[in-house]
PDB file of C-alpha atoms and ligand atoms in Angstrom:
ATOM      1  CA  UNK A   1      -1.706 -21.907  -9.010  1.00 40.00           C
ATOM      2  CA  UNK A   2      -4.507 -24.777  -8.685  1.00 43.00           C
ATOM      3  CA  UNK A   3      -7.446 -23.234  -6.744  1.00 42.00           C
ATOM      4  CA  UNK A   4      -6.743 -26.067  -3.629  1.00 44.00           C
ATOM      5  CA  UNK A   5      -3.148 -24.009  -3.128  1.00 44.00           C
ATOM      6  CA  UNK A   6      -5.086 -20.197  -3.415  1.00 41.00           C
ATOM      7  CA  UNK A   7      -7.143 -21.728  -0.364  1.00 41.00           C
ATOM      8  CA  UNK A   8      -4.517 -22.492   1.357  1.00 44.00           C
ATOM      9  CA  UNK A   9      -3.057 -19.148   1.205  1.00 45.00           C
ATOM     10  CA  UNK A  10      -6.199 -17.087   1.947  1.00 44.00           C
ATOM     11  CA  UNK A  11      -6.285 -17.384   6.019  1.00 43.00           C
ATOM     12  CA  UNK A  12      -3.049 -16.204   6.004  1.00 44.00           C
ATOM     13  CA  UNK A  13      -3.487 -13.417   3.803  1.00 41.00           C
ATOM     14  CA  UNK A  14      -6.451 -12.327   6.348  1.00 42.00           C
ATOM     15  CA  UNK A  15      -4.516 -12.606   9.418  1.00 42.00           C
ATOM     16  CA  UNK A  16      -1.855 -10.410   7.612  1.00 42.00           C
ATOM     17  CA  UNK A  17      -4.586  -7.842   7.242  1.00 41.00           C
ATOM     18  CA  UNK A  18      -4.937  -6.897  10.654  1.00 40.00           C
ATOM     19  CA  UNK A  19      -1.351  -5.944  11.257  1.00 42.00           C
ATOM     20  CA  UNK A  20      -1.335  -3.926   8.474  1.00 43.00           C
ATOM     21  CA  UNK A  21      -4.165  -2.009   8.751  1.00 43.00           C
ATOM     22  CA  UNK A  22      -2.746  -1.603  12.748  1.00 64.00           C
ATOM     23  CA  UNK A  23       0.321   0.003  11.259  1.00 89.00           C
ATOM     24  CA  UNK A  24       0.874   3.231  12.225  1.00 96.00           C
ATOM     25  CA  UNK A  25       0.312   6.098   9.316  1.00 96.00           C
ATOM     26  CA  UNK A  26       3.061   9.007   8.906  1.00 97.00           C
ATOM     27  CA  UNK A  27       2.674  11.715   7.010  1.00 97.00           C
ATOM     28  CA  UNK A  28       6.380  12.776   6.185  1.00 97.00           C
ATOM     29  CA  UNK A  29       7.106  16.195   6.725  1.00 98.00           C
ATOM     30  CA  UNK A  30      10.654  16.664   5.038  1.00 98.00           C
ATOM     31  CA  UNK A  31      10.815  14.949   1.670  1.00 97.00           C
ATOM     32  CA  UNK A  32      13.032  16.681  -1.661  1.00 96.00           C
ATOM     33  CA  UNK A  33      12.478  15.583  -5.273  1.00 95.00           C
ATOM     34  CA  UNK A  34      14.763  17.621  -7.293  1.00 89.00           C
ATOM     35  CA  UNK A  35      16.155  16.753 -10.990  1.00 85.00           C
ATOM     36  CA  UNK A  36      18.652  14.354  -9.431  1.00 84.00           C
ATOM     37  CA  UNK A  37      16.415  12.259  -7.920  1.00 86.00           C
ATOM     38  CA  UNK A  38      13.721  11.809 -10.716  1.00 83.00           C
ATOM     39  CA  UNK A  39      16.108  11.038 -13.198  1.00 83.00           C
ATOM     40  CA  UNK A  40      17.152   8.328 -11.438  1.00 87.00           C
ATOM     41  CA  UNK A  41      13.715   7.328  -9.539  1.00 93.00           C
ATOM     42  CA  UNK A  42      11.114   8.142 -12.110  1.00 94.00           C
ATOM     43  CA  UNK A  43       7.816   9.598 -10.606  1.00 95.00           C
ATOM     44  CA  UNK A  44       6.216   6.117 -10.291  1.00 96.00           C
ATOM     45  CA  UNK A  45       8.953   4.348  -8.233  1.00 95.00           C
ATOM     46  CA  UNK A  46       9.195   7.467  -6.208  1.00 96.00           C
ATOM     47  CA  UNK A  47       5.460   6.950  -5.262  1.00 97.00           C
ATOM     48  CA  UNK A  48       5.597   3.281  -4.926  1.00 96.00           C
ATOM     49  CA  UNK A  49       8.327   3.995  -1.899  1.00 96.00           C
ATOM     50  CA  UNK A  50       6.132   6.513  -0.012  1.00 96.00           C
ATOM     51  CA  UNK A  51       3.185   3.723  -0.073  1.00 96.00           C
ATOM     52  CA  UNK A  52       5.576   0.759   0.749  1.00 95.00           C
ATOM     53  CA  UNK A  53       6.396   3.263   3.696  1.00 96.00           C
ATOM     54  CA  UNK A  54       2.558   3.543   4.996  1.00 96.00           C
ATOM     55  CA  UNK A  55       2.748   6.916   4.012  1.00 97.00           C
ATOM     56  CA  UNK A  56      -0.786   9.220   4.145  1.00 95.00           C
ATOM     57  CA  UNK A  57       0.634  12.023   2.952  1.00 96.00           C
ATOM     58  CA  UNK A  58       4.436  13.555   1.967  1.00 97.00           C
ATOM     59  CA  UNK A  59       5.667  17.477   2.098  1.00 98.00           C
ATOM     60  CA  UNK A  60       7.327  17.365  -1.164  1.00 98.00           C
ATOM     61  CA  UNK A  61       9.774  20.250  -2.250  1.00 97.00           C
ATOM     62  CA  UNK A  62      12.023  20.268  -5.158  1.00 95.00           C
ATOM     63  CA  UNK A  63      14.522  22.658  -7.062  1.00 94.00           C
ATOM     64  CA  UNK A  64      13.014  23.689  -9.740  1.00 93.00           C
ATOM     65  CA  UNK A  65       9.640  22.736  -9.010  1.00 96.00           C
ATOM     66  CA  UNK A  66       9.115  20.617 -11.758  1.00 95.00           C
ATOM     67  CA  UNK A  67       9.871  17.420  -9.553  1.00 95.00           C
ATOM     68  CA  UNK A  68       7.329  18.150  -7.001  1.00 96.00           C
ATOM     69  CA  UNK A  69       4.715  18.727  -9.985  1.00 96.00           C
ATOM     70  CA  UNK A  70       5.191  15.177 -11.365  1.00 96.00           C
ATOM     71  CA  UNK A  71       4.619  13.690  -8.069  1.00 96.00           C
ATOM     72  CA  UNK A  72       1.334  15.288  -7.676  1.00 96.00           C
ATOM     73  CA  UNK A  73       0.580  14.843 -11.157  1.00 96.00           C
ATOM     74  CA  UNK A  74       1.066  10.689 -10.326  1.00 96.00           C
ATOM     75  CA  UNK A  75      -0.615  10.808  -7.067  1.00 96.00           C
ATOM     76  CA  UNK A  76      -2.348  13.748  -6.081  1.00 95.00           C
ATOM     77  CA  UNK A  77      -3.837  12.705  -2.735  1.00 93.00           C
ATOM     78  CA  UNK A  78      -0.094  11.853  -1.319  1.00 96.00           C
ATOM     79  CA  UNK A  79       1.838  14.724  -2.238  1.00 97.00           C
ATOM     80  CA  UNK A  80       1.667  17.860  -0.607  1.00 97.00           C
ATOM     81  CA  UNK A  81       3.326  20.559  -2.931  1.00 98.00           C
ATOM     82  CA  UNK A  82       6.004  22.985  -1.291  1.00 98.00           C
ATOM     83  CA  UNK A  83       7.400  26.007  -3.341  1.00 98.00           C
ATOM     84  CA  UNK A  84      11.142  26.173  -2.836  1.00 97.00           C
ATOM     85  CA  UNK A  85      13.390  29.063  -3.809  1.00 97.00           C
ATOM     86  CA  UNK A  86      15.582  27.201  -5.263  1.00 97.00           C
ATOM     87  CA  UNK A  87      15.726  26.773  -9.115  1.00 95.00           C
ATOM     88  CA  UNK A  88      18.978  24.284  -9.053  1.00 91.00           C
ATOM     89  CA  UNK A  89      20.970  22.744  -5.571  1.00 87.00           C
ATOM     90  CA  UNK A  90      23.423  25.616  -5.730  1.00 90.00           C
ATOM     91  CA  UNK A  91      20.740  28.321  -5.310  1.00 94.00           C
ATOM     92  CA  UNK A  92      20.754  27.307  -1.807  1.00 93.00           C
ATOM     93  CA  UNK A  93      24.092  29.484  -0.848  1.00 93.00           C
ATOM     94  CA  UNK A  94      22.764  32.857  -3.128  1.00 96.00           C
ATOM     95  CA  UNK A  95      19.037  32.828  -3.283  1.00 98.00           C
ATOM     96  CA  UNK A  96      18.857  35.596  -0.552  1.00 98.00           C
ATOM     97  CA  UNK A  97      20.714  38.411  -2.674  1.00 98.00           C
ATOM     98  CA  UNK A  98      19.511  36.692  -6.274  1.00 97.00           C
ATOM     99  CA  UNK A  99      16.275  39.108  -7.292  1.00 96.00           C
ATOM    100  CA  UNK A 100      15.804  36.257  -9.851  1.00 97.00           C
ATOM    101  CA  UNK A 101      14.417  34.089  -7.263  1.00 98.00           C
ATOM    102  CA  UNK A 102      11.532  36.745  -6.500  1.00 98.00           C
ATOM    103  CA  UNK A 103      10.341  36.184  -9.898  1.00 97.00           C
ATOM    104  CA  UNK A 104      10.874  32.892 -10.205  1.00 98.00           C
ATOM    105  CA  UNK A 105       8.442  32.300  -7.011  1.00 98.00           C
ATOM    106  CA  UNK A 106       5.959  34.905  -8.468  1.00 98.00           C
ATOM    107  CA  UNK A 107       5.793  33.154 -11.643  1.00 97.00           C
ATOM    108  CA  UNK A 108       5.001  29.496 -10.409  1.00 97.00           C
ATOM    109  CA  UNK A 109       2.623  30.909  -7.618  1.00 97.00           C
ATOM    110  CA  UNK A 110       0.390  32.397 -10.516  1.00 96.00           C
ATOM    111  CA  UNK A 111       0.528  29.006 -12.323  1.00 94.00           C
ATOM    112  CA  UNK A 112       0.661  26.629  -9.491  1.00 95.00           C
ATOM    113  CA  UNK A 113      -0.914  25.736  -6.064  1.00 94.00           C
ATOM    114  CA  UNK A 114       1.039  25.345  -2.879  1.00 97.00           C
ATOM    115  CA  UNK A 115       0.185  24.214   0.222  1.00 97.00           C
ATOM    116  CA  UNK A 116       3.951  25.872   1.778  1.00 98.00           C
ATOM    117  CA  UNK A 117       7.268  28.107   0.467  1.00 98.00           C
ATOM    118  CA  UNK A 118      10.114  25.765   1.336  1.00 98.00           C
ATOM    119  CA  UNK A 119      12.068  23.986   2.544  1.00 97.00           C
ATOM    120  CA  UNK A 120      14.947  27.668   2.429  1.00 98.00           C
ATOM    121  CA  UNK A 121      18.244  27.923   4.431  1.00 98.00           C
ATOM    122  CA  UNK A 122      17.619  31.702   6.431  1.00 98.00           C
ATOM    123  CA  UNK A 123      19.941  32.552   8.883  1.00 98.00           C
ATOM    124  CA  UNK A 124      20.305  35.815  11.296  1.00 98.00           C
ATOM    125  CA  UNK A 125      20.043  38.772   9.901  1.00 98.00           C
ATOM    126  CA  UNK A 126      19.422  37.644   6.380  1.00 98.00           C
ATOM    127  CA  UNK A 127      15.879  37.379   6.821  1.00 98.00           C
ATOM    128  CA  UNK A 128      15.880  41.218   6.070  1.00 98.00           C
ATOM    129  CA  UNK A 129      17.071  41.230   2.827  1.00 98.00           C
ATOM    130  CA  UNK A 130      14.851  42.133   0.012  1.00 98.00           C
ATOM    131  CA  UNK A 131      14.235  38.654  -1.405  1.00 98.00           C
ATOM    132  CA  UNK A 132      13.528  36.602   1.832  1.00 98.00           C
ATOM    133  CA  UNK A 133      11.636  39.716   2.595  1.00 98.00           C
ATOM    134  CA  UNK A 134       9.206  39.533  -0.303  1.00 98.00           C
ATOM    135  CA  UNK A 135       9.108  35.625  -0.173  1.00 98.00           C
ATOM    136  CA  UNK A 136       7.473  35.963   3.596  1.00 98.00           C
ATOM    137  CA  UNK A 137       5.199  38.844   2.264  1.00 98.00           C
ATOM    138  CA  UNK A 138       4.099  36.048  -0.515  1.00 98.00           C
ATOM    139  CA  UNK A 139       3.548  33.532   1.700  1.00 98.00           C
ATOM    140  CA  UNK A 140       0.852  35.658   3.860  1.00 98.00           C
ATOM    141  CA  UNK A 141      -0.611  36.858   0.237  1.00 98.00           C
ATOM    142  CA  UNK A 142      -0.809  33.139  -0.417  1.00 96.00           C
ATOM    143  CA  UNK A 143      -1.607  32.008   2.300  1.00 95.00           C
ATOM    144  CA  UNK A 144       1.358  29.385   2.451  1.00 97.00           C
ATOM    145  CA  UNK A 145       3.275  27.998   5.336  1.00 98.00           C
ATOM    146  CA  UNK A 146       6.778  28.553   5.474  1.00 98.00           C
ATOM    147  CA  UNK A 147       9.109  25.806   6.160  1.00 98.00           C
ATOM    148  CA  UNK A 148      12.374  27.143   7.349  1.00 98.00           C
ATOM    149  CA  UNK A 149      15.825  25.588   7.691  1.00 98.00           C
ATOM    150  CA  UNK A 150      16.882  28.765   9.927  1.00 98.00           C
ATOM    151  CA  UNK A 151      18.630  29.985  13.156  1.00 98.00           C
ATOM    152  CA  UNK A 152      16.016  31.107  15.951  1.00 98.00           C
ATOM    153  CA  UNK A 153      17.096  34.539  15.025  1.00 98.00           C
ATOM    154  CA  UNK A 154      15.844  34.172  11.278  1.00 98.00           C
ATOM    155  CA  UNK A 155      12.748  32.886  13.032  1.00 98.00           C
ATOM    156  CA  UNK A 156      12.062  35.695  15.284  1.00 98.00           C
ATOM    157  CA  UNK A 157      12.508  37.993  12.098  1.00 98.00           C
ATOM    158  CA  UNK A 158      10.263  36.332   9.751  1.00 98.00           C
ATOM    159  CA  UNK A 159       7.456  36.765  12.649  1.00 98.00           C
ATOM    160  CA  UNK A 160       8.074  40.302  13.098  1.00 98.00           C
ATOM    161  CA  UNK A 161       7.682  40.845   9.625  1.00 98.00           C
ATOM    162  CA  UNK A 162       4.150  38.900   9.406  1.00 98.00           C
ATOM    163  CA  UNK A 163       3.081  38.137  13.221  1.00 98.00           C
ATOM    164  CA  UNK A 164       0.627  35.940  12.138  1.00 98.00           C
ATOM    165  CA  UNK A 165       2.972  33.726   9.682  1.00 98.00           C
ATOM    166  CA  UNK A 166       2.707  29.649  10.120  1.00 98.00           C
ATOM    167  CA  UNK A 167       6.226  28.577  10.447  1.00 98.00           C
ATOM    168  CA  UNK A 168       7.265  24.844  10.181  1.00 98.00           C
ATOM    169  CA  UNK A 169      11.002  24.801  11.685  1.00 98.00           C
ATOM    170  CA  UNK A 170      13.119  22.503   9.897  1.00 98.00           C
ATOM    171  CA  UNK A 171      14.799  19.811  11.852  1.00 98.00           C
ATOM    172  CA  UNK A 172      13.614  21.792  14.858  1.00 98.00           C
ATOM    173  CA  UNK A 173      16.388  24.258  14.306  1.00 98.00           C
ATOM    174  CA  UNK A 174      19.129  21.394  15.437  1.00 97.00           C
ATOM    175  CA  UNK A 175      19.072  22.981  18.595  1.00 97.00           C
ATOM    176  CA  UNK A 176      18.467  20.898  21.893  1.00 97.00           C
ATOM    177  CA  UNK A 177      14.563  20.321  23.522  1.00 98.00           C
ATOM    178  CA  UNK A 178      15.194  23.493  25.971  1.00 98.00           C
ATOM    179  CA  UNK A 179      15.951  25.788  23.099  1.00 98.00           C
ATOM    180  CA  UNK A 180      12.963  24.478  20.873  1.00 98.00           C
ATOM    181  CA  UNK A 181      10.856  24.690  23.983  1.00 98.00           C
ATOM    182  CA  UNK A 182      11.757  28.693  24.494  1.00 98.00           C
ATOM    183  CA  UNK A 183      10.334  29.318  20.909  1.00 98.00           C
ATOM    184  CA  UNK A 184       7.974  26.974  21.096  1.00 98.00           C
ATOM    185  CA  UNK A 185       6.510  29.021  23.889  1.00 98.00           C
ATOM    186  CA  UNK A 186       6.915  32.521  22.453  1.00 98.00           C
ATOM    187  CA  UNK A 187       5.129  31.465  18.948  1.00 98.00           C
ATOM    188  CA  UNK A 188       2.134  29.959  18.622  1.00 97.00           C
ATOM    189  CA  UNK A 189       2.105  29.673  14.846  1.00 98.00           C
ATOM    190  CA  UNK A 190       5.662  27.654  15.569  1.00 98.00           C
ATOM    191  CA  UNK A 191       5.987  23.975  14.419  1.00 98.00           C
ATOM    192  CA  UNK A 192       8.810  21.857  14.117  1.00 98.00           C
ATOM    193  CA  UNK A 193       9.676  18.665  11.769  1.00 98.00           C
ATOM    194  CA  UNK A 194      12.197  16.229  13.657  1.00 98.00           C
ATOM    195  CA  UNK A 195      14.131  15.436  10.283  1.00 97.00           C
ATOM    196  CA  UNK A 196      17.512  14.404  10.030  1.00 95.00           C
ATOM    197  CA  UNK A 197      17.523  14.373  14.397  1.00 95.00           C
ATOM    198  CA  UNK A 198      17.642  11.144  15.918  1.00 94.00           C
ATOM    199  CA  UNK A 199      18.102  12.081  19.864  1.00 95.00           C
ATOM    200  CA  UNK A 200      14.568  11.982  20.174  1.00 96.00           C
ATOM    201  CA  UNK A 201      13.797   8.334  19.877  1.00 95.00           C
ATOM    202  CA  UNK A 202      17.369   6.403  19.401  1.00 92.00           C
ATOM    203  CA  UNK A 203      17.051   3.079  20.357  1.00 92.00           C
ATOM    204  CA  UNK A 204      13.389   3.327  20.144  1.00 94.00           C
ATOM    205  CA  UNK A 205      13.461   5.040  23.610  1.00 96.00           C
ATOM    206  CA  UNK A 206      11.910   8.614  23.702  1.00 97.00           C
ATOM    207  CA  UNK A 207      14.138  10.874  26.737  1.00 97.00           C
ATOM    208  CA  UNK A 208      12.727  12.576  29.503  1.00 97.00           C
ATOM    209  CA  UNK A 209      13.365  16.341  27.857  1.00 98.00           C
ATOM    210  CA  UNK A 210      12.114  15.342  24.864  1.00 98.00           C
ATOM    211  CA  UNK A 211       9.251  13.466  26.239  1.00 98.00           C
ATOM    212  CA  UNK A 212       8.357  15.961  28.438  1.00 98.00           C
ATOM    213  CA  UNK A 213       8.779  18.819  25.270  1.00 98.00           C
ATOM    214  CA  UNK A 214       6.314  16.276  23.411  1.00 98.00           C
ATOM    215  CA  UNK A 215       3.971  16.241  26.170  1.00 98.00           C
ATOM    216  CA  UNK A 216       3.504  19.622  26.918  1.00 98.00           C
ATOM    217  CA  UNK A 217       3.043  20.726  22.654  1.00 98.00           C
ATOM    218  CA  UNK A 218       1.769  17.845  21.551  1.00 98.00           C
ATOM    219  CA  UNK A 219       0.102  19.218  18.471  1.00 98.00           C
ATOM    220  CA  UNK A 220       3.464  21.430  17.213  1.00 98.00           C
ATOM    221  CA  UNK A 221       5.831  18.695  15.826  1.00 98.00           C
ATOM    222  CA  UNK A 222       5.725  16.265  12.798  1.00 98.00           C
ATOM    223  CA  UNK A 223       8.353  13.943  11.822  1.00 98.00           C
ATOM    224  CA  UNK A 224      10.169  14.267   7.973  1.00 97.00           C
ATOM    225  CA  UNK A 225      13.088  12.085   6.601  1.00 95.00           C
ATOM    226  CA  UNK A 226      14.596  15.014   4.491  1.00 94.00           C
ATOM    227  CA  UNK A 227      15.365  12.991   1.170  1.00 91.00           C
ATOM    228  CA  UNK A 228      18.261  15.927   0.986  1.00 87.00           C
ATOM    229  CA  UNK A 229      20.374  13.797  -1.546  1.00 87.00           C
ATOM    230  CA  UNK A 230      18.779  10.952  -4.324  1.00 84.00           C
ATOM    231  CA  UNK A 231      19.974   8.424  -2.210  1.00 87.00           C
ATOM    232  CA  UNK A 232      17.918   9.131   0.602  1.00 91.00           C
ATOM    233  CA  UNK A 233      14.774   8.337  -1.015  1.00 93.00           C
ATOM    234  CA  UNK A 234      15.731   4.746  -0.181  1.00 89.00           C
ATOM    235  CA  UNK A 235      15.687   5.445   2.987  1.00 92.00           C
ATOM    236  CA  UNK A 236      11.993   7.033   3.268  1.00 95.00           C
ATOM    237  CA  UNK A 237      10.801   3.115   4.600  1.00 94.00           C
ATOM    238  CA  UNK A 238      13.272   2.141   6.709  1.00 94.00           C
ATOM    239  CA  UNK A 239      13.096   6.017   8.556  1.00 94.00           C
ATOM    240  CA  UNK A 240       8.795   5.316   8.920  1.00 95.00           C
ATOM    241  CA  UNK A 241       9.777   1.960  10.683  1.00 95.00           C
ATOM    242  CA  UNK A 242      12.227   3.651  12.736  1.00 95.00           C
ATOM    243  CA  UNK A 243       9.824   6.670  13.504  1.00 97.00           C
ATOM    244  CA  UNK A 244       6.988   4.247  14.320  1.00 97.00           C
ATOM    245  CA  UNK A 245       9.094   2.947  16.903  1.00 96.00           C
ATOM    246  CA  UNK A 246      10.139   5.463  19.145  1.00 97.00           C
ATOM    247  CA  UNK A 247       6.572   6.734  18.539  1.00 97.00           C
ATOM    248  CA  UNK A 248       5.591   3.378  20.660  1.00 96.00           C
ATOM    249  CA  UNK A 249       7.012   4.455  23.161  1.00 97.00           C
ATOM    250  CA  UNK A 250       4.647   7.500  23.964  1.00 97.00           C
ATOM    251  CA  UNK A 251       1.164   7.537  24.361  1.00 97.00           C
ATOM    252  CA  UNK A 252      -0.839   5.777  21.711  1.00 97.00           C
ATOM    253  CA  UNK A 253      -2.320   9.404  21.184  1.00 97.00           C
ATOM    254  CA  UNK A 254       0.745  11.338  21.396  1.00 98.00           C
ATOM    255  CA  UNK A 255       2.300   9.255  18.685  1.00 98.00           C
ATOM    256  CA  UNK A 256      -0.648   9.686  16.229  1.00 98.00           C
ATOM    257  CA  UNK A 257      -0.508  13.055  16.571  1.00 98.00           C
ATOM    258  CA  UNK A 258       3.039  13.531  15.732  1.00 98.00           C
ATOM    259  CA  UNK A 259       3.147  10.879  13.018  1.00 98.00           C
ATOM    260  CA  UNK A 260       0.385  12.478  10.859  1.00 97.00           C
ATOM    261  CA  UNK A 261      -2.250  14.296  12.712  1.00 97.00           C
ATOM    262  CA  UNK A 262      -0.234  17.180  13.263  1.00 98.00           C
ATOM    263  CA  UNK A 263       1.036  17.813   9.627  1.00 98.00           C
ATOM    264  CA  UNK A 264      -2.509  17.025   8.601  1.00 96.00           C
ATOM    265  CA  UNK A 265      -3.644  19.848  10.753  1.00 96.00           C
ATOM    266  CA  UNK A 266      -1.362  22.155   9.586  1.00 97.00           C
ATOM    267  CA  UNK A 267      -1.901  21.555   5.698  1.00 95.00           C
ATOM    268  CA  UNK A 268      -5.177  20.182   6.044  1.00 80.00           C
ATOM    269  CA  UNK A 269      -6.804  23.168   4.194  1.00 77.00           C
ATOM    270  CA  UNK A 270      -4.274  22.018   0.952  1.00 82.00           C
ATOM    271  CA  UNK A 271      -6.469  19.993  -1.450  1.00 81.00           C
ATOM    272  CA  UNK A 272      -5.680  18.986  -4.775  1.00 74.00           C
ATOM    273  CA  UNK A 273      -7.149  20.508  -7.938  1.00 70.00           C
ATOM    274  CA  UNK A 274     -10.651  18.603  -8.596  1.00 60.00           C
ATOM    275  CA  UNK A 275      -9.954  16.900 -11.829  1.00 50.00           C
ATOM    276  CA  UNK A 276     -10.576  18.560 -14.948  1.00 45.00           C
TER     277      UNK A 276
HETATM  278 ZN1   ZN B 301      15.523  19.444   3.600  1.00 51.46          ZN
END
């Protein structure tokens, strides 16, 4: 390129700058890296989606752990590192009654840091059995959130168990605004990712209950794609664009809260290891 044609590019590339830099950050609340995805999106493709997505900052969770560790290991100021109980996808049906699943958390919390235990599928009455049961008691040794894919019952047991647990309520429970309002006004450490739910801003049109729900907690919910299956991480740019725009539709304050200030509240404290 002769330097006459660079030239003629440059006042373009400035006016693109403002646009960008008006974009709207998201930190993504619901995103899974497990040994399916990475060997198909290696760590540095992964990453290169969550910037091309305006991401700040990503809840990453895998089975196994050792996908979540090579994120942060390739960018260590975008990834926040959750713990999950799971060691492989089909741990998510047994993990409550498998006592191998307390050691396997014990063992990476003395190795690793975490900024949450999660995401786990807890429902009812499950939430007393002796593995869930030490899993919440490590999370308030730990200090960790927990981010629970769970019934409102599982819920209400996990804070009787530790009343002063930080719960981040997956998908909002899938139950409708009233129901996340009732627990959203009984628990004050209660927040709620809007993964996987579209209701609240189809069309790019937030509705009355949910606008209201918004308005009245407007620092308890976060948005999260939930890369659930490899084939969702290609999805992680076109869900931002889709978040950002039912987020226009509420106050310009509202909507930064629940694209990123909120999840940066909550996990705010999580910094990464200072390099060696
Ligand atoms: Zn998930």
């Amino acid at each position: 390129m002769d330097l006459r044609s660079l030239a003629a590019l440059l006042p373009l590339a400035l006016l693109a700058l403002p646009a960008r830099a008006a974009e709207l950050p998201i930190f993504d609340a619901h995103v899974h890296y497990s040994h399916d995805a990475w060997e198909n999106l290696p760590p540095k493709e992964a990453i290169a989606i969550l910037r091309k997505a305006g991401l700040v900052r990503a809840l990453v969770s895998s089975s196994g752990d050792e996908g979540t560790q090579r994120l942060l290991a390739e960018a260590p100021t975008l990834i926040v590192p959750s713990l999950r109980p799971y060691r492989k996808r089909s741990d998510i049906g047994t993990w409550v009654r498998d006592d191998t699943v307390t050691t396997f958390l014990e063992d990476r919390l003395a190795k690793a840091r975490y900024a949450a235990i999660g995401e786990f599928h807890l429902y009812g009455a499950d939430a007393e059995l002796p593995v869930p049961k030490r899993m919440v008691a490590l999370a308030r040794q730990h200090k960790l959130v927990l981010h629970a894919h769970s019934d409102a019952d599982a819920l209400e047991r996990i804070f009787r168990q530790d009343p002063d647990a930080r719960v981040l309520w997956a998908h909002s429970g899938f139950v409708q605004a009233d129901a996340v309002r009732a627990m959203l006004g009984k628990h004050r450490n209660l927040w709620c990712d809007l993964a996987f739910r579209s209701e609240q801003g189809g069309g790019g049109k937030v509705p009355a209950e949910w606008r209201a729900l918004f308005t009245d907690y407007p620092d308890r919910f976060m948005v999260g794609t939930d890369t659930f299956t490899p084939e969702r991480w290609h999805y992680i740019v076109e869900h931002a664009g889709w978040s950002r725009a039912w987020l226009g539709d509420l106050p310009p304050a509202l909507a930064e809260r629940i694209a990123w200030r909120n999840a940066d509240a909550l996990f705010g404290s999580w910094k990464p290891a200072a390099a060696p």
